[in-house]
Each structure stands twice: as C-alpha cells, then as structure tokens.
Amino acid sequence: KQSIPIVDHRIQAKFSMPDTTCGNGGTIFIDSSKGIITNWYWNFGAGLTSNLKNPSPVNYPLSFNYATYPVNLIVKNIVGCFDTAATKTIVVKPSAAATMDKLNDLLCSPDSFVVHFNAPMLCNTVAVNGSDFSITGPSSPIIASANIINCSNGFGRDVVVKLNAPLAKGGYYKLNLKRGTDGNTILNDCGIETAPSFIGFVAYKKVNASFTYIDKINCIEDTLFLQHTVDNDENKWFWIINGILLGNVNNYTLPYTQSDVKNVTLIVANPVCSDTSKQTINLVFDKLKADFILSQSIVCPTESINFKDTSKGNIVNWDWSFGNGQNSNQKNPPTQSFPIKNYPVNTGSNYEDVTVRLIISNAIPCYDTTYQTIKVTSNCLIQVPSAFTPNGDGLNDFLYPLNAYKASELSFRVFNRLGRIVFETTSFAAKWEGNFRGEKQPTGTYVWILDYTDKETGKRISLNGTSVLIR
C-alpha cells in the first residue's frame, strides 16, 4: 500500500485597483488571485507591465486630459495552468491644474459670486477666510469668506466667494485667484496647485424705477410730463399707463384734454437688474364753458331781469356786459333794468334786441365767452290795430296781435263779412298781409278773435273786435 498525495492545481486570477488615479501618482494594484500560483503577468496599459505578485506603485504618464487604460492580469501555476482576470479600466485624471472657468450668473449689486473650476478641487485647500481671492475694480470690496459648495468625497468644482458688502459701483471688475494664508491657491484632486489668475466681469448696480411728474396746465390741452432719472447703466424703460404699454424712453410726455385717473407703472432695467414703480395720478383738466340763465328773454316796460351764472370750470373772474351801459364782475350780478324806447306802431320793430355778454376766466388765465339776446320792448300791452294798409310801404302793412310777448297758447283768427276764416295762426309773430288763398281781399271791415293765456298770471283771456283793411 502507498499514500499518494493529490494536489488541487485550480487557480483563479483576480486583483483590485482604484477606478481613477493621477499621472505620476503611484497607483497601487493588489493581487487577490486564488490557488498555488508561480507566475504573474501584469499589463497596466500605457506600455507598463510587471511580473511581481504585488507590483510596485505604477506611475502613469502625465496628461492634460482624462485618459483611460485597460488593466489585465494573467496568473500561472507550476503545472502550466493559466487564468486571466477580467479586464478593468482605470481613468487617469488630467495632470494640469484646475482653472477658474467662469462665474455663474451675477445678481444685481452682488455680495457673493459662485466661481466654477474646470476640474475637481480638494475642498480643504480653499482658505475659508477668503484670502485665496481678491477683487479689483471701480470699488474695492473686502472678501469675507470662501467655501467649496457641493463638496463630495472631499472634492468639488464650485467656490462661493462672499463679500462684506454688495459692490458699491457698477463697472468692470477682476476676481483674482492668489495664494492665501494657507500657503497655496487651490489644489486639484491630483494635488496640483492652480496658478494665480483672474476672471473679468461686468457688475451692475441695482436700478431704481421711481419717477416724478409735472402736470403742466394750459388752455387748449394740458400735458403730463413723466420723468425718470437715468442711472446705473439703465437701457430699458417701459411706461405702462392704464394697462397700455407706451414707449421705451426714460421720459414720457402725455397730452390730455379731459380729467382722468392714470395708473402709471414704470419698469426700468439694465442688462442684469430691473425694478418697478407705480403711481396713481389724478389729472384735472379745467375746461371752461361760459353759460348763464335769464329769468326771462323779453323785458317789458317797468320790468327787470335776473342773471344766473351756470358756467363750468375753476372760474376766478366774471366779466358781464348787459348792453344797457352796465357791467359787473360778480358771479351772479345784480338785477338789471333796460331803458324804454318808443318805436313806430305796427312796423314789427317795437322792440330792441340787446346782447348780453359774459366772459369767464380761470387762474391760468384761460377764457371763454358766451352771448344771449334779450328783447327789450316799448310796450307789452296786447292789442290788435283797428286798421291796416297792406300796400308795402313799411307802415301798417300787416294785421296781427301787437306786443304779444307775454302770451302763450295763443289763437288769432280773422273772418270776412261772410264769416269765413281768412287767416288763422297760433304764433304771435305770424301776420296777415290781407290775402286769402293767394287772392287779395277787398277793402272792408274784418272781424278778429284773439285767445291767449297771460304768462305771468296764468289767466285765460279772450278778445274780439274789428279791423278795417284799406287798399
């Protein structure tokens, strides 16, 4: 009998490594193969190889861009058995220092900035007191702090730089990166320091949309001047009046001819900042309209007349001229009387048309004028002539009720000797010229009947009589 040893010659290739590394970073690869192994064949990519179980740290070539390499391990035992591990890929990070790439969107009158770098940086290499940065430009703010945000596994790409106060002035600035009190600028994830550098940017100060207005008063039309003082590089102005967008100008002029309420909104902006201001403006247009009321339009002997001003507007002066030699500057002037004149009877001219004038004015001053006519009569006694001569000589040519100025609901009828109506009217201004149906009526006596209501007493009056037509 013999004891024969049986050896298990099965092997399995296996290894571990980091997913990423830095150029010349001394990357470590660890063999974790199983079995009795006598030979190791490593291929790290980039022409780098090793036959050691645990090779020395591998230094990959430097690169300004990300590079990837396949890594492979083959193991062999004494009896010639082989096994190959699954190929892995290692990413070699750029060897160049991270650079300030850009500033994220600026706010109005910013008091902080977000600086984006083109590669991850070690979070703990940013000096929290902000000494890695400085700002130069129209104003010289003090940097209060700096921190990498969104830091993950000790690395991040964005640095928040905070100021002790918002930028006091707009204009061109430089955000400078320098070595801080920690002795370096910022190190990337391969430990490479970013060289001092700067990013230029234009900062804008907050705008103010407040505005003033002047309401210039005139006689024909008033004008509203809306005024905004341009500041802080404003280049857009939007005036909105009662919901209507009106012109992109810093000052706006609005003429008007009637009172109104204007809800005015102004939006101003520069390339970054904007602001809105609103005001409600009551516009009062002082439109003058001269007018007055007469107590009566016909004045009989011994009568007087009253005048009542009904003009519209902010009136400060009244100038009355009554046509009787009298004037007044009162709003509602004293009662006026008119001299009696004698006129030829039955000529149609037993009255005089007198013009009353009123001129009003406001404080500007603007003016408006109105006129009314009064009939000043010599006689208001209603009577019918006893005779008339329609021969066209201008004297006693018509038959009609004389002085019927105070009569209403008038009816005047003329009858011939046969009782036929040859003339009929309801107007005291209508006159019979002695014709009937186009035919001249013969000389003779004609009967008339006059009915009317006295305007002052309201009494109904009926008169009748005869008149002689003479040819």
Short mmCIF file of N, CA and C in Angstrom, two decimals, residues 121-235:
data_model
loop_
_atom_site.label_atom_id
_atom_site.label_comp_id
_atom_site.label_asym_id
_atom_site.label_seq_id
_atom_site.Cartn_x
_atom_site.Cartn_y
_atom_site.Cartn_z
N MET A 121 -11.58 70.03 -7.18
CA MET A 121 -10.54 70.56 -6.30
C MET A 121 -10.74 70.00 -4.90
N LEU A 122 -9.64 69.95 -4.17
CA LEU A 122 -9.70 69.49 -2.78
C LEU A 122 -10.40 70.56 -1.95
N CYS A 123 -11.49 70.17 -1.32
CA CYS A 123 -12.28 71.15 -0.58
C CYS A 123 -11.48 71.81 0.53
N ASN A 124 -10.60 71.05 1.17
CA ASN A 124 -9.88 71.61 2.32
C ASN A 124 -8.70 72.47 1.93
N THR A 125 -8.51 72.71 0.60
CA THR A 125 -7.41 73.60 0.19
C THR A 125 -7.89 75.02 -0.09
N VAL A 126 -9.17 75.27 0.12
CA VAL A 126 -9.70 76.63 -0.03
C VAL A 126 -9.66 77.32 1.32
N ALA A 127 -8.99 78.46 1.40
CA ALA A 127 -8.90 79.20 2.66
C ALA A 127 -10.26 79.79 2.99
N VAL A 128 -10.83 79.36 4.11
CA VAL A 128 -12.20 79.78 4.44
C VAL A 128 -12.27 81.28 4.72
N ASN A 129 -11.16 81.92 5.03
CA ASN A 129 -11.18 83.37 5.27
C ASN A 129 -11.19 84.16 3.98
N GLY A 130 -11.23 83.46 2.80
CA GLY A 130 -11.32 84.13 1.52
C GLY A 130 -10.01 84.71 1.03
N SER A 131 -8.88 84.41 1.71
CA SER A 131 -7.60 85.02 1.34
C SER A 131 -7.04 84.50 0.02
N ASP A 132 -7.68 83.44 -0.55
CA ASP A 132 -7.26 82.96 -1.87
C ASP A 132 -7.76 83.88 -2.99
N PHE A 133 -8.62 84.84 -2.65
CA PHE A 133 -9.24 85.69 -3.67
C PHE A 133 -9.12 87.16 -3.30
N SER A 134 -9.19 88.01 -4.32
CA SER A 134 -9.31 89.45 -4.14
C SER A 134 -10.09 89.99 -5.33
N ILE A 135 -10.66 91.20 -5.16
CA ILE A 135 -11.42 91.83 -6.24
C ILE A 135 -10.87 93.23 -6.47
N THR A 136 -10.66 93.57 -7.72
CA THR A 136 -10.24 94.92 -8.09
C THR A 136 -11.21 95.47 -9.11
N GLY A 137 -11.45 96.77 -9.06
CA GLY A 137 -12.39 97.40 -9.99
C GLY A 137 -12.78 98.77 -9.51
N PRO A 138 -13.94 99.30 -9.96
CA PRO A 138 -14.39 100.65 -9.57
C PRO A 138 -14.52 100.83 -8.07
N SER A 139 -14.84 99.77 -7.34
CA SER A 139 -14.83 99.82 -5.88
C SER A 139 -13.95 98.68 -5.39
N SER A 140 -13.56 98.72 -4.15
CA SER A 140 -12.63 97.72 -3.60
C SER A 140 -13.26 97.02 -2.42
N PRO A 141 -14.13 96.07 -2.67
CA PRO A 141 -14.79 95.36 -1.57
C PRO A 141 -13.82 94.41 -0.85
N ILE A 142 -14.17 94.10 0.35
CA ILE A 142 -13.39 93.16 1.15
C ILE A 142 -14.05 91.79 1.07
N ILE A 143 -13.22 90.77 0.79
CA ILE A 143 -13.75 89.40 0.72
C ILE A 143 -13.82 88.84 2.13
N ALA A 144 -14.97 88.35 2.51
CA ALA A 144 -15.21 87.88 3.86
C ALA A 144 -14.93 86.39 4.02
N SER A 145 -15.27 85.57 3.01
CA SER A 145 -15.08 84.12 3.14
C SER A 145 -15.13 83.46 1.78
N ALA A 146 -14.68 82.20 1.75
CA ALA A 146 -14.75 81.40 0.53
C ALA A 146 -14.91 79.93 0.93
N ASN A 147 -15.80 79.22 0.23
CA ASN A 147 -16.04 77.81 0.53
C ASN A 147 -16.42 77.07 -0.74
N ILE A 148 -15.95 75.84 -0.86
CA ILE A 148 -16.40 74.98 -1.95
C ILE A 148 -17.76 74.42 -1.58
N ILE A 149 -18.72 74.56 -2.48
CA ILE A 149 -20.06 74.03 -2.24
C ILE A 149 -20.21 72.71 -2.97
N ASN A 150 -21.21 71.96 -2.55
CA ASN A 150 -21.48 70.64 -3.14
C ASN A 150 -20.23 69.76 -3.10
N CYS A 151 -19.57 69.80 -1.95
CA CYS A 151 -18.35 69.00 -1.77
C CYS A 151 -18.72 67.53 -1.59
N SER A 152 -18.15 66.66 -2.42
CA SER A 152 -18.46 65.23 -2.37
C SER A 152 -17.15 64.45 -2.31
N ASN A 153 -17.02 63.61 -1.25
CA ASN A 153 -15.80 62.81 -1.05
C ASN A 153 -14.55 63.68 -1.02
N GLY A 154 -14.73 64.91 -0.49
CA GLY A 154 -13.59 65.80 -0.35
C GLY A 154 -13.26 66.63 -1.57
N PHE A 155 -14.07 66.55 -2.62
CA PHE A 155 -13.79 67.28 -3.86
C PHE A 155 -15.02 68.08 -4.30
N GLY A 156 -14.77 69.17 -5.00
CA GLY A 156 -15.84 69.98 -5.56
C GLY A 156 -15.32 70.89 -6.65
N ARG A 157 -16.25 71.51 -7.40
CA ARG A 157 -15.86 72.35 -8.53
C ARG A 157 -16.28 73.82 -8.37
N ASP A 158 -17.15 74.12 -7.43
CA ASP A 158 -17.70 75.48 -7.32
C ASP A 158 -17.34 76.10 -5.98
N VAL A 159 -16.81 77.32 -6.06
CA VAL A 159 -16.41 78.05 -4.85
C VAL A 159 -17.30 79.28 -4.69
N VAL A 160 -17.89 79.42 -3.51
CA VAL A 160 -18.67 80.62 -3.20
C VAL A 160 -17.76 81.63 -2.52
N VAL A 161 -17.61 82.79 -3.15
CA VAL A 161 -16.81 83.88 -2.59
C VAL A 161 -17.77 84.95 -2.09
N LYS A 162 -17.72 85.22 -0.78
CA LYS A 162 -18.65 86.20 -0.19
C LYS A 162 -17.92 87.48 0.16
N LEU A 163 -18.62 88.63 -0.09
CA LEU A 163 -18.08 89.94 0.22
C LEU A 163 -18.66 90.44 1.54
N ASN A 164 -17.99 91.43 2.11
CA ASN A 164 -18.53 92.01 3.35
C ASN A 164 -19.69 92.95 3.08
N ALA A 165 -19.87 93.36 1.80
CA ALA A 165 -20.97 94.25 1.42
C ALA A 165 -21.16 94.15 -0.09
N PRO A 166 -22.36 94.47 -0.60
CA PRO A 166 -22.57 94.45 -2.06
C PRO A 166 -21.63 95.43 -2.76
N LEU A 167 -21.32 95.14 -4.00
CA LEU A 167 -20.49 96.04 -4.79
C LEU A 167 -21.16 97.41 -4.85
N ALA A 168 -20.40 98.43 -4.49
CA ALA A 168 -20.98 99.77 -4.39
C ALA A 168 -21.16 100.44 -5.73
N LYS A 169 -20.39 100.02 -6.74
CA LYS A 169 -20.46 100.65 -8.04
C LYS A 169 -20.52 99.58 -9.12
N GLY A 170 -21.15 99.94 -10.24
CA GLY A 170 -21.14 99.07 -11.39
C GLY A 170 -19.89 99.31 -12.21
N GLY A 171 -19.57 98.35 -13.10
CA GLY A 171 -18.42 98.51 -13.97
C GLY A 171 -17.64 97.22 -14.13
N TYR A 172 -16.46 97.34 -14.70
CA TYR A 172 -15.64 96.16 -14.98
C TYR A 172 -14.76 95.83 -13.76
N TYR A 173 -14.82 94.56 -13.33
CA TYR A 173 -14.06 94.08 -12.18
C TYR A 173 -13.22 92.87 -12.57
N LYS A 174 -12.24 92.57 -11.70
CA LYS A 174 -11.46 91.33 -11.82
C LYS A 174 -11.55 90.58 -10.50
N LEU A 175 -11.90 89.28 -10.61
CA LEU A 175 -11.83 88.38 -9.46
C LEU A 175 -10.50 87.65 -9.57
N ASN A 176 -9.60 87.92 -8.63
CA ASN A 176 -8.24 87.40 -8.69
C ASN A 176 -8.08 86.19 -7.78
N LEU A 177 -7.40 85.15 -8.30
CA LEU A 177 -7.02 83.98 -7.51
C LEU A 177 -5.55 84.12 -7.14
N LYS A 178 -5.23 83.97 -5.84
CA LYS A 178 -3.86 84.14 -5.38
C LYS A 178 -3.59 83.17 -4.24
N ARG A 179 -2.34 83.11 -3.81
CA ARG A 179 -2.01 82.27 -2.67
C ARG A 179 -2.52 82.94 -1.41
N GLY A 180 -3.27 82.16 -0.64
CA GLY A 180 -3.85 82.70 0.57
C GLY A 180 -2.99 82.45 1.78
N THR A 181 -3.57 82.68 2.93
CA THR A 181 -2.84 82.49 4.19
C THR A 181 -2.52 81.03 4.45
N ASP A 182 -3.14 80.11 3.68
CA ASP A 182 -2.82 78.69 3.83
C ASP A 182 -1.61 78.29 3.00
N GLY A 183 -1.00 79.24 2.28
CA GLY A 183 0.22 78.97 1.56
C GLY A 183 0.05 78.49 0.13
N ASN A 184 -1.17 78.32 -0.32
CA ASN A 184 -1.40 77.87 -1.70
C ASN A 184 -2.64 78.56 -2.25
N THR A 185 -2.83 78.39 -3.56
CA THR A 185 -4.10 78.85 -4.15
C THR A 185 -5.14 77.77 -3.87
N ILE A 186 -5.41 76.91 -4.85
CA ILE A 186 -6.32 75.77 -4.67
C ILE A 186 -5.68 74.57 -5.36
N LEU A 187 -5.75 73.42 -4.73
CA LEU A 187 -5.19 72.20 -5.30
C LEU A 187 -6.29 71.37 -5.92
N ASN A 188 -5.97 70.79 -7.09
CA ASN A 188 -6.96 69.90 -7.69
C ASN A 188 -6.87 68.52 -7.06
N ASP A 189 -7.66 67.58 -7.55
CA ASP A 189 -7.72 66.26 -6.91
C ASP A 189 -6.46 65.44 -7.13
N CYS A 190 -5.51 65.97 -7.91
CA CYS A 190 -4.21 65.32 -8.05
C CYS A 190 -3.14 66.08 -7.28
N GLY A 191 -3.59 67.09 -6.46
CA GLY A 191 -2.66 67.83 -5.64
C GLY A 191 -1.89 68.89 -6.40
N ILE A 192 -2.33 69.24 -7.60
CA ILE A 192 -1.63 70.23 -8.40
C ILE A 192 -2.25 71.60 -8.12
N GLU A 193 -1.41 72.58 -7.87
CA GLU A 193 -1.86 73.92 -7.50
C GLU A 193 -2.25 74.73 -8.74
N THR A 194 -3.37 75.43 -8.64
CA THR A 194 -3.79 76.34 -9.71
C THR A 194 -2.95 77.60 -9.65
N ALA A 195 -2.43 78.00 -10.78
CA ALA A 195 -1.60 79.20 -10.82
C ALA A 195 -2.47 80.44 -10.58
N PRO A 196 -1.91 81.48 -9.97
CA PRO A 196 -2.67 82.73 -9.81
C PRO A 196 -3.21 83.21 -11.15
N SER A 197 -4.44 83.67 -11.15
CA SER A 197 -5.11 84.09 -12.38
C SER A 197 -6.29 84.99 -12.02
N PHE A 198 -7.06 85.39 -13.02
CA PHE A 198 -8.24 86.23 -12.74
C PHE A 198 -9.32 85.96 -13.77
N ILE A 199 -10.55 86.32 -13.41
CA ILE A 199 -11.69 86.33 -14.32
C ILE A 199 -12.27 87.74 -14.32
N GLY A 200 -12.41 88.32 -15.50
CA GLY A 200 -13.02 89.64 -15.60
C GLY A 200 -14.53 89.54 -15.75
N PHE A 201 -15.24 90.50 -15.19
CA PHE A 201 -16.70 90.50 -15.29
C PHE A 201 -17.21 91.93 -15.17
N VAL A 202 -18.41 92.14 -15.68
CA VAL A 202 -19.08 93.44 -15.56
C VAL A 202 -20.17 93.31 -14.52
N ALA A 203 -20.10 94.14 -13.50
CA ALA A 203 -21.12 94.13 -12.45
C ALA A 203 -22.08 95.30 -12.67
N TYR A 204 -23.34 95.07 -12.31
CA TYR A 204 -24.36 96.11 -12.45
C TYR A 204 -24.98 96.40 -11.09
N LYS A 205 -25.16 97.68 -10.84
CA LYS A 205 -25.77 98.10 -9.59
C LYS A 205 -27.28 98.05 -9.72
N LYS A 206 -27.96 97.86 -8.61
CA LYS A 206 -29.42 97.82 -8.62
C LYS A 206 -29.98 99.12 -9.18
N VAL A 207 -31.06 99.00 -9.94
CA VAL A 207 -31.71 100.17 -10.52
C VAL A 207 -32.89 100.59 -9.66
N ASN A 208 -33.31 101.81 -9.85
CA ASN A 208 -34.44 102.37 -9.10
C ASN A 208 -35.43 102.96 -10.08
N ALA A 209 -36.65 102.42 -10.09
CA ALA A 209 -37.66 102.83 -11.08
C ALA A 209 -38.52 104.00 -10.60
N SER A 210 -38.18 104.63 -9.49
CA SER A 210 -39.00 105.75 -9.02
C SER A 210 -38.99 106.88 -10.06
N PHE A 211 -40.10 107.58 -10.15
CA PHE A 211 -40.23 108.66 -11.13
C PHE A 211 -41.04 109.81 -10.55
N THR A 212 -40.86 110.97 -11.15
CA THR A 212 -41.61 112.15 -10.75
C THR A 212 -42.47 112.59 -11.94
N TYR A 213 -43.38 113.50 -11.70
CA TYR A 213 -44.20 114.00 -12.80
C TYR A 213 -44.52 115.48 -12.59
N ILE A 214 -44.72 116.15 -13.71
CA ILE A 214 -45.14 117.56 -13.72
C ILE A 214 -46.40 117.65 -14.56
N ASP A 215 -47.43 118.25 -13.99
CA ASP A 215 -48.69 118.44 -14.71
C ASP A 215 -48.73 119.89 -15.18
N LYS A 216 -48.39 120.11 -16.45
CA LYS A 216 -48.35 121.48 -16.99
C LYS A 216 -49.72 121.85 -17.53
N ILE A 217 -50.29 122.89 -16.96
CA ILE A 217 -51.65 123.31 -17.29
C ILE A 217 -51.62 124.33 -18.41
N ASN A 218 -52.52 124.15 -19.37
CA ASN A 218 -52.66 125.10 -20.47
C ASN A 218 -54.14 125.27 -20.76
N CYS A 219 -54.46 126.07 -21.77
CA CYS A 219 -55.86 126.36 -22.06
C CYS A 219 -56.48 125.34 -23.01
N ILE A 220 -55.77 125.01 -24.09
CA ILE A 220 -56.33 124.08 -25.09
C ILE A 220 -56.14 122.65 -24.65
N GLU A 221 -54.94 122.29 -24.15
CA GLU A 221 -54.70 120.96 -23.62
C GLU A 221 -53.63 121.05 -22.55
N ASP A 222 -53.74 120.16 -21.55
CA ASP A 222 -52.73 120.06 -20.51
C ASP A 222 -51.73 118.97 -20.91
N THR A 223 -50.58 118.95 -20.25
CA THR A 223 -49.55 117.97 -20.57
C THR A 223 -48.99 117.38 -19.29
N LEU A 224 -48.95 116.04 -19.25
CA LEU A 224 -48.34 115.32 -18.13
C LEU A 224 -46.93 114.91 -18.54
N PHE A 225 -45.93 115.40 -17.81
CA PHE A 225 -44.54 115.03 -18.08
C PHE A 225 -44.11 114.01 -17.03
N LEU A 226 -43.82 112.78 -17.47
CA LEU A 226 -43.33 111.72 -16.60
C LEU A 226 -41.81 111.68 -16.73
N GLN A 227 -41.12 111.78 -15.61
CA GLN A 227 -39.66 111.94 -15.65
C GLN A 227 -38.97 110.92 -14.76
N HIS A 228 -37.97 110.25 -15.34
CA HIS A 228 -37.16 109.28 -14.59
C HIS A 228 -35.69 109.62 -14.81
N THR A 229 -34.93 109.69 -13.74
CA THR A 229 -33.51 110.00 -13.83
C THR A 229 -32.73 108.74 -14.18
N VAL A 230 -32.02 108.77 -15.30
CA VAL A 230 -31.26 107.61 -15.76
C VAL A 230 -30.07 107.39 -14.83
N ASP A 231 -29.87 106.13 -14.42
CA ASP A 231 -28.77 105.80 -13.52
C ASP A 231 -28.45 104.32 -13.66
N ASN A 232 -27.22 103.97 -13.28
CA ASN A 232 -26.81 102.57 -13.18
C ASN A 232 -26.95 101.81 -14.49
N ASP A 233 -26.53 102.45 -15.58
CA ASP A 233 -26.50 101.79 -16.89
C ASP A 233 -27.85 101.26 -17.34
N GLU A 234 -28.93 101.93 -16.96
CA GLU A 234 -30.24 101.52 -17.43
C GLU A 234 -30.33 101.71 -18.94
N ASN A 235 -30.93 100.76 -19.61
CA ASN A 235 -31.08 100.88 -21.07
C ASN A 235 -32.48 100.48 -21.54
#
